[in-house]
Amino acid sequence: MAKIDRGYGPLDNHMYMYDLGWLIKKILEFQEELDTAIDLKTIHYADPIQWDITTQYSPNTVVVDPKTGTAYMSKVPVPAGIQLDNTDYWVVIFNYQRIYDKIMSGVAFNDKENLEASKDISKYDFVWFGGDLYQAQRDIPQGSKYVPGVNIVATTIADALATYYGRDRVAQVINDTLTASETQTIGAKNRVITVTGDQTVTAGDIAETSANRTIKTTADYHIDVDGNLSDHVDGVTTVNRGGAVTEAYGSSLDVGVTGTYTAAYSGAVTETYKGKRNVTGKDSAETYTGTKHVQAENIVLSPNTPLTYGTPQKLNDTLYGVPYTAENGDPYFVLTGSSETVLNELIKPSGDTTGTTDLANMQKALDSKKCALLDDGIFYLNAPLKLSAGNLIRGAANTEVRMTNNSEFAIQKNDESLDHIKIMDLKITAHESSTKYALNLLVDYPSSSYTGFRYSLMQNVWIHNFYGCLNASAFWSTLFINSRFVAKNTGVRLGNSVNNINFIACQFSRSDLVESGGAGVVMDSRNSVENYNIAFLGCDCEKFDVGYKISTTVAPRWINCYWEKVPLALQLDSTPQAIVDGGNVNVGSILARIDNSFSSKIYKGLVSIKNVFMRVDSNTALYAIIPTSNVGKVYCSNINIVNNGTGKCWYLQGEKDRTRTQLANARATLQNTDISNINTTKYINFESVGVTENIKLQPCYITLNNTITLSSPLSFTFYNDNTSVETLTLPASTYNAGTKKQFTLPNVYITNSNNFKISVNTKPPAEFNAYFSACAFIGEFQSPTLDVVPII
């Protein structure tokens, strides 16, 4: 048997909206109170009772405000023109409007004269609009306009009450009224409720207790809860849904599970979060048999301890990599450090201008993590950093290291080889009193068991105002890129087994702290060990007295380089296979001074200078290229020299018959050509001879390889383009093996020839075994009266 508790409402503690009888009863009581008050006071009623401002009223006259329905009684005679709110004349005896408004608000939300909803109105809610009762046909958000017939429809209180009681009950309710304290009890063995239409139950609280309950809905099942919804199940909960499930939460969703939570999905699962999703747990494990794809604008990992992943693959002595695959299938690696070389976090400037703190921080990082990554700002050092193999020093966009005293920036640590050093992206500034090299990496090679800078890189580094920027030996396979070496005396000094070094787009410049002297790059042998294969590609050298002072170096190269305000661009001594190809010498005096003062055979070879533009500003005569008497062969081609001054500029300094000063094309040298089989009917044809200028043949030699006796003179005739130009004669005599006869050919000129031949007057003896060696072609044009060759 069910009990119905009427509950309490907002009007006199009674839920009037569920009790029509009580509501009618209260209205009749208000009427009785009003009648009783009028009878007790024996007041006079105005006729008409509606108040008129143009009418005079006697004392104790009752009028009603036609606008609000409020009743007033005159206290004293009231002249015409007195307003009802004047308390000297009027007193309120019944506020009908306040009572009516309270009743209206109890029935439904009263929006009074508002044209727009002042709060959210749910579908089927009742609302007073413009003094009439309406029912919402859809959800009406706050601020939306009321549109009768569209989102609201007119109704009556009787129709509204019929929703709860049925129309018959409404008709009888005046005789069947329950008070707030009364309880309705229904007793039955079985109860069947059959509703062919809609059934709506509206109540304060509903409590049901049953053994088992089964709800079966053949169509839709809808639960609409304005407050809280709580499900408490002591047993097992099973939810079986054959169709799709849609859950929408307008606010927060809290799910608490004290045991194990398992979710199994046979199909695809899609979760969409419009806000932030936070997952908090102790441990998390994900296992996929297929592919897991994560796509986000930004992925941030903030572990308290290092990330754990599979063992990285070793890429070199310093770097390890975790293998990844791009979307197109291409493999690549995410670089890591080894367990000994994990990159550390950025080092920030300490602000300690003594240099003690920053030195300690940087050295600790180099020793423990192999790298010092410097943040933006100024760091101070009062002693040099000590480098070891694998060290990396790297700055940020605006990182500068300043020395606080006369000290190097870095030196070699513990006499060990410096392999895989990287210094990148920073400015290194000397103390103004500097007499040191910024990087002082000298090795006593080959007596030492270690080497210097090898397999290393310096990139985007500016070394500023040291006495010298780099002093190194035993220095191999290292690359310098986009770096500046600004020094008081020497930009870079290398020597003693320096091999395979490349400077790319670097600058060597004398510091503004000094007015003269110095050299951009100096290379020498040191300990009599030569250097090999040094290249300067697109480099700039400025203000030094000598641009590059290179000695005992095989195959140095300058490709498309630039010199400015350097009196002597190149000073070369014993530099075979030196090549200068392309570039400009701007406001210089001498392009190259060439010597060969070392006797070793490895220093014998060609020097090639070509495709160079040189501008000078001189009022006195000067020479672009000055070779000494010890120079081997020099090949010059396409050199353009312009003097903006009044002095003459000469291509080459030298006498017209200087025998060992040779300006030559390497292809035009005739060395150790076998002439043993030459006879009167056969020429020795040198088809490889080819020159681009009219040049003169200087001393040539016939070297006898064995002892021979000539009973008659042996004459050799030279042909150029099938024209005889000169004959030389080897006199009749006995010659020992190794005899080298020199001949001078004053009239032999090779004129753009590719057809140079030699013949003999008689067949040589059978034992004749000799080599012919013509000298290279001296750089002298066909102007026998000139001592020098003018270019301009």
PDB file of N, CA, C and O in Angstrom, residues 42-82:
ATOM      1  N   THR A  42     -16.596  49.857   8.837  1.00  0.00           N
ATOM      2  CA  THR A  42     -17.742  50.613   8.260  1.00  0.00           C
ATOM      3  C   THR A  42     -17.240  51.730   7.398  1.00  0.00           C
ATOM      4  O   THR A  42     -17.570  52.911   7.600  1.00  0.00           O
ATOM      5  N   ILE A  43     -16.383  51.350   6.475  1.00  0.00           N
ATOM      6  CA  ILE A  43     -15.781  52.361   5.609  1.00  0.00           C
ATOM      7  C   ILE A  43     -16.741  52.693   4.501  1.00  0.00           C
ATOM      8  O   ILE A  43     -17.732  52.003   4.265  1.00  0.00           O
ATOM      9  N   HIS A  44     -16.435  53.810   3.883  1.00  0.00           N
ATOM     10  CA  HIS A  44     -17.207  54.214   2.723  1.00  0.00           C
ATOM     11  C   HIS A  44     -16.480  53.757   1.480  1.00  0.00           C
ATOM     12  O   HIS A  44     -15.277  53.849   1.384  1.00  0.00           O
ATOM     13  N   TYR A  45     -17.190  53.246   0.550  1.00  0.00           N
ATOM     14  CA  TYR A  45     -16.619  52.815  -0.719  1.00  0.00           C
ATOM     15  C   TYR A  45     -16.851  53.898  -1.749  1.00  0.00           C
ATOM     16  O   TYR A  45     -17.944  54.426  -1.876  1.00  0.00           O
ATOM     17  N   ALA A  46     -15.821  54.231  -2.404  1.00  0.00           N
ATOM     18  CA  ALA A  46     -15.958  55.218  -3.480  1.00  0.00           C
ATOM     19  C   ALA A  46     -16.827  54.626  -4.573  1.00  0.00           C
ATOM     20  O   ALA A  46     -16.848  53.409  -4.794  1.00  0.00           O
ATOM     21  N   ASP A  47     -17.514  55.486  -5.251  1.00  0.00           N
ATOM     22  CA  ASP A  47     -18.374  55.049  -6.346  1.00  0.00           C
ATOM     23  C   ASP A  47     -18.099  55.941  -7.548  1.00  0.00           C
ATOM     24  O   ASP A  47     -18.493  57.121  -7.524  1.00  0.00           O
ATOM     25  N   PRO A  48     -17.422  55.467  -8.523  1.00  0.00           N
ATOM     26  CA  PRO A  48     -16.908  54.094  -8.637  1.00  0.00           C
ATOM     27  C   PRO A  48     -15.721  53.861  -7.707  1.00  0.00           C
ATOM     28  O   PRO A  48     -15.077  54.812  -7.276  1.00  0.00           O
ATOM     29  N   ILE A  49     -15.444  52.567  -7.387  1.00  0.00           N
ATOM     30  CA  ILE A  49     -14.389  52.259  -6.414  1.00  0.00           C
ATOM     31  C   ILE A  49     -13.005  52.489  -7.001  1.00  0.00           C
ATOM     32  O   ILE A  49     -12.037  52.666  -6.278  1.00  0.00           O
ATOM     33  N   GLN A  50     -12.875  52.482  -8.343  1.00  0.00           N
ATOM     34  CA  GLN A  50     -11.571  52.749  -8.965  1.00  0.00           C
ATOM     35  C   GLN A  50     -11.169  54.200  -8.692  1.00  0.00           C
ATOM     36  O   GLN A  50     -11.950  55.129  -8.933  1.00  0.00           O
ATOM     37  N   TRP A  51      -9.969  54.361  -8.203  1.00  0.00           N
ATOM     38  CA  TRP A  51      -9.457  55.692  -7.837  1.00  0.00           C
ATOM     39  C   TRP A  51      -9.273  56.531  -9.074  1.00  0.00           C
ATOM     40  O   TRP A  51      -8.836  56.088 -10.119  1.00  0.00           O
ATOM     41  N   ASP A  52      -9.656  57.859  -8.901  1.00  0.00           N
ATOM     42  CA  ASP A  52      -9.500  58.828  -9.979  1.00  0.00           C
ATOM     43  C   ASP A  52      -8.809  60.033  -9.383  1.00  0.00           C
ATOM     44  O   ASP A  52      -9.279  60.618  -8.404  1.00  0.00           O
ATOM     45  N   ILE A  53      -7.734  60.493  -9.957  1.00  0.00           N
ATOM     46  CA  ILE A  53      -6.946  61.597  -9.404  1.00  0.00           C
ATOM     47  C   ILE A  53      -7.680  62.925  -9.455  1.00  0.00           C
ATOM     48  O   ILE A  53      -7.378  63.862  -8.721  1.00  0.00           O
ATOM     49  N   THR A  54      -8.709  63.020 -10.294  1.00  0.00           N
ATOM     50  CA  THR A  54      -9.444  64.290 -10.417  1.00  0.00           C
ATOM     51  C   THR A  54     -10.611  64.381  -9.434  1.00  0.00           C
ATOM     52  O   THR A  54     -11.349  65.369  -9.421  1.00  0.00           O
ATOM     53  N   THR A  55     -10.760  63.331  -8.613  1.00  0.00           N
ATOM     54  CA  THR A  55     -11.906  63.280  -7.693  1.00  0.00           C
ATOM     55  C   THR A  55     -11.458  63.583  -6.274  1.00  0.00           C
ATOM     56  O   THR A  55     -10.351  63.165  -5.860  1.00  0.00           O
ATOM     57  N   GLN A  56     -12.342  64.339  -5.488  1.00  0.00           N
ATOM     58  CA  GLN A  56     -12.115  64.566  -4.063  1.00  0.00           C
ATOM     59  C   GLN A  56     -12.723  63.405  -3.289  1.00  0.00           C
ATOM     60  O   GLN A  56     -13.764  62.871  -3.652  1.00  0.00           O
ATOM     61  N   TYR A  57     -12.068  63.013  -2.166  1.00  0.00           N
ATOM     62  CA  TYR A  57     -12.558  61.921  -1.360  1.00  0.00           C
ATOM     63  C   TYR A  57     -12.656  62.340   0.110  1.00  0.00           C
ATOM     64  O   TYR A  57     -11.755  63.044   0.608  1.00  0.00           O
ATOM     65  N   SER A  58     -13.743  61.878   0.765  1.00  0.00           N
ATOM     66  CA  SER A  58     -13.936  62.163   2.194  1.00  0.00           C
ATOM     67  C   SER A  58     -13.128  61.178   2.996  1.00  0.00           C
ATOM     68  O   SER A  58     -12.680  60.154   2.482  1.00  0.00           O
ATOM     69  N   PRO A  59     -12.938  61.382   4.337  1.00  0.00           N
ATOM     70  CA  PRO A  59     -12.170  60.447   5.154  1.00  0.00           C
ATOM     71  C   PRO A  59     -12.835  59.080   5.166  1.00  0.00           C
ATOM     72  O   PRO A  59     -14.039  58.948   4.985  1.00  0.00           O
ATOM     73  N   ASN A  60     -12.053  58.025   5.404  1.00  0.00           N
ATOM     74  CA  ASN A  60     -12.480  56.639   5.500  1.00  0.00           C
ATOM     75  C   ASN A  60     -13.151  56.146   4.212  1.00  0.00           C
ATOM     76  O   ASN A  60     -14.075  55.333   4.252  1.00  0.00           O
ATOM     77  N   THR A  61     -12.693  56.656   3.122  1.00  0.00           N
ATOM     78  CA  THR A  61     -13.212  56.202   1.832  1.00  0.00           C
ATOM     79  C   THR A  61     -12.201  55.228   1.232  1.00  0.00           C
ATOM     80  O   THR A  61     -11.003  55.498   1.182  1.00  0.00           O
ATOM     81  N   VAL A  62     -12.731  54.085   0.760  1.00  0.00           N
ATOM     82  CA  VAL A  62     -11.874  53.053   0.177  1.00  0.00           C
ATOM     83  C   VAL A  62     -11.904  53.151  -1.351  1.00  0.00           C
ATOM     84  O   VAL A  62     -12.987  53.283  -1.931  1.00  0.00           O
ATOM     85  N   VAL A  63     -10.719  53.148  -1.911  1.00  0.00           N
ATOM     86  CA  VAL A  63     -10.586  53.134  -3.366  1.00  0.00           C
ATOM     87  C   VAL A  63      -9.618  51.996  -3.742  1.00  0.00           C
ATOM     88  O   VAL A  63      -8.855  51.524  -2.906  1.00  0.00           O
ATOM     89  N   VAL A  64      -9.668  51.595  -5.014  1.00  0.00           N
ATOM     90  CA  VAL A  64      -8.767  50.540  -5.522  1.00  0.00           C
ATOM     91  C   VAL A  64      -7.987  51.110  -6.700  1.00  0.00           C
ATOM     92  O   VAL A  64      -8.573  51.696  -7.616  1.00  0.00           O
ATOM     93  N   ASP A  65      -6.661  50.902  -6.618  1.00  0.00           N
ATOM     94  CA  ASP A  65      -5.806  51.322  -7.740  1.00  0.00           C
ATOM     95  C   ASP A  65      -6.096  50.426  -8.924  1.00  0.00           C
ATOM     96  O   ASP A  65      -5.888  49.199  -8.866  1.00  0.00           O
ATOM     97  N   PRO A  66      -6.642  51.012 -10.018  1.00  0.00           N
ATOM     98  CA  PRO A  66      -7.020  50.155 -11.154  1.00  0.00           C
ATOM     99  C   PRO A  66      -5.824  49.470 -11.805  1.00  0.00           C
ATOM    100  O   PRO A  66      -5.991  48.496 -12.518  1.00  0.00           O
ATOM    101  N   LYS A  67      -4.631  49.975 -11.583  1.00  0.00           N
ATOM    102  CA  LYS A  67      -3.445  49.376 -12.224  1.00  0.00           C
ATOM    103  C   LYS A  67      -2.941  48.166 -11.455  1.00  0.00           C
ATOM    104  O   LYS A  67      -2.544  47.166 -12.046  1.00  0.00           O
ATOM    105  N   THR A  68      -2.905  48.236 -10.115  1.00  0.00           N
ATOM    106  CA  THR A  68      -2.287  47.170  -9.323  1.00  0.00           C
ATOM    107  C   THR A  68      -3.287  46.336  -8.561  1.00  0.00           C
ATOM    108  O   THR A  68      -2.967  45.258  -8.066  1.00  0.00           O
ATOM    109  N   GLY A  69      -4.548  46.863  -8.387  1.00  0.00           N
ATOM    110  CA  GLY A  69      -5.530  46.133  -7.591  1.00  0.00           C
ATOM    111  C   GLY A  69      -5.374  46.349  -6.105  1.00  0.00           C
ATOM    112  O   GLY A  69      -6.082  45.740  -5.299  1.00  0.00           O
ATOM    113  N   THR A  70      -4.454  47.217  -5.684  1.00  0.00           N
ATOM    114  CA  THR A  70      -4.227  47.482  -4.263  1.00  0.00           C
ATOM    115  C   THR A  70      -5.308  48.432  -3.749  1.00  0.00           C
ATOM    116  O   THR A  70      -5.632  49.432  -4.402  1.00  0.00           O
ATOM    117  N   ALA A  71      -5.812  48.134  -2.538  1.00  0.00           N
ATOM    118  CA  ALA A  71      -6.882  48.956  -1.925  1.00  0.00           C
ATOM    119  C   ALA A  71      -6.278  49.976  -0.970  1.00  0.00           C
ATOM    120  O   ALA A  71      -5.360  49.652  -0.204  1.00  0.00           O
ATOM    121  N   TYR A  72      -6.782  51.220  -1.008  1.00  0.00           N
ATOM    122  CA  TYR A  72      -6.330  52.307  -0.146  1.00  0.00           C
ATOM    123  C   TYR A  72      -7.542  52.893   0.589  1.00  0.00           C
ATOM    124  O   TYR A  72      -8.663  52.910   0.063  1.00  0.00           O
ATOM    125  N   MET A  73      -7.273  53.424   1.795  1.00  0.00           N
ATOM    126  CA  MET A  73      -8.323  54.131   2.549  1.00  0.00           C
ATOM    127  C   MET A  73      -7.812  55.510   2.916  1.00  0.00           C
ATOM    128  O   MET A  73      -6.661  55.648   3.346  1.00  0.00           O
ATOM    129  N   SER A  74      -8.721  56.521   2.715  1.00  0.00           N
ATOM    130  CA  SER A  74      -8.312  57.894   3.003  1.00  0.00           C
ATOM    131  C   SER A  74      -8.280  58.125   4.500  1.00  0.00           C
ATOM    132  O   SER A  74      -9.161  57.701   5.237  1.00  0.00           O
ATOM    133  N   LYS A  75      -7.255  58.796   4.991  1.00  0.00           N
ATOM    134  CA  LYS A  75      -7.115  59.113   6.409  1.00  0.00           C
ATOM    135  C   LYS A  75      -7.778  60.438   6.754  1.00  0.00           C
ATOM    136  O   LYS A  75      -8.269  60.634   7.862  1.00  0.00           O
ATOM    137  N   VAL A  76      -7.752  61.347   5.804  1.00  0.00           N
ATOM    138  CA  VAL A  76      -8.284  62.690   5.958  1.00  0.00           C
ATOM    139  C   VAL A  76      -8.950  63.052   4.657  1.00  0.00           C
ATOM    140  O   VAL A  76      -8.804  62.330   3.657  1.00  0.00           O
ATOM    141  N   PRO A  77      -9.679  64.173   4.616  1.00  0.00           N
ATOM    142  CA  PRO A  77     -10.235  64.601   3.325  1.00  0.00           C
ATOM    143  C   PRO A  77      -9.103  64.737   2.295  1.00  0.00           C
ATOM    144  O   PRO A  77      -8.050  65.292   2.585  1.00  0.00           O
ATOM    145  N   VAL A  78      -9.403  64.244   1.089  1.00  0.00           N
ATOM    146  CA  VAL A  78      -8.361  64.207   0.044  1.00  0.00           C
ATOM    147  C   VAL A  78      -8.787  65.095  -1.105  1.00  0.00           C
ATOM    148  O   VAL A  78      -9.814  64.825  -1.753  1.00  0.00           O
ATOM    149  N   PRO A  79      -8.064  66.212  -1.322  1.00  0.00           N
ATOM    150  CA  PRO A  79      -8.393  67.046  -2.477  1.00  0.00           C
ATOM    151  C   PRO A  79      -8.036  66.308  -3.773  1.00  0.00           C
ATOM    152  O   PRO A  79      -7.282  65.345  -3.786  1.00  0.00           O
ATOM    153  N   ALA A  80      -8.560  66.783  -4.869  1.00  0.00           N
ATOM    154  CA  ALA A  80      -8.205  66.245  -6.182  1.00  0.00           C
ATOM    155  C   ALA A  80      -6.726  66.484  -6.453  1.00  0.00           C
ATOM    156  O   ALA A  80      -6.173  67.497  -6.032  1.00  0.00           O
ATOM    157  N   GLY A  81      -6.124  65.563  -7.162  1.00  0.00           N
ATOM    158  CA  GLY A  81      -4.719  65.725  -7.559  1.00  0.00           C
ATOM    159  C   GLY A  81      -3.726  65.059  -6.616  1.00  0.00           C
ATOM    160  O   GLY A  81      -2.519  65.171  -6.825  1.00  0.00           O
ATOM    161  N   ILE A  82      -4.203  64.422  -5.514  1.00  0.00           N
ATOM    162  CA  ILE A  82      -3.287  63.788  -4.568  1.00  0.00           C
ATOM    163  C   ILE A  82      -3.027  62.340  -5.017  1.00  0.00           C
ATOM    164  O   ILE A  82      -3.964  61.568  -5.231  1.00  0.00           O
TER     165      ILE A  82
END
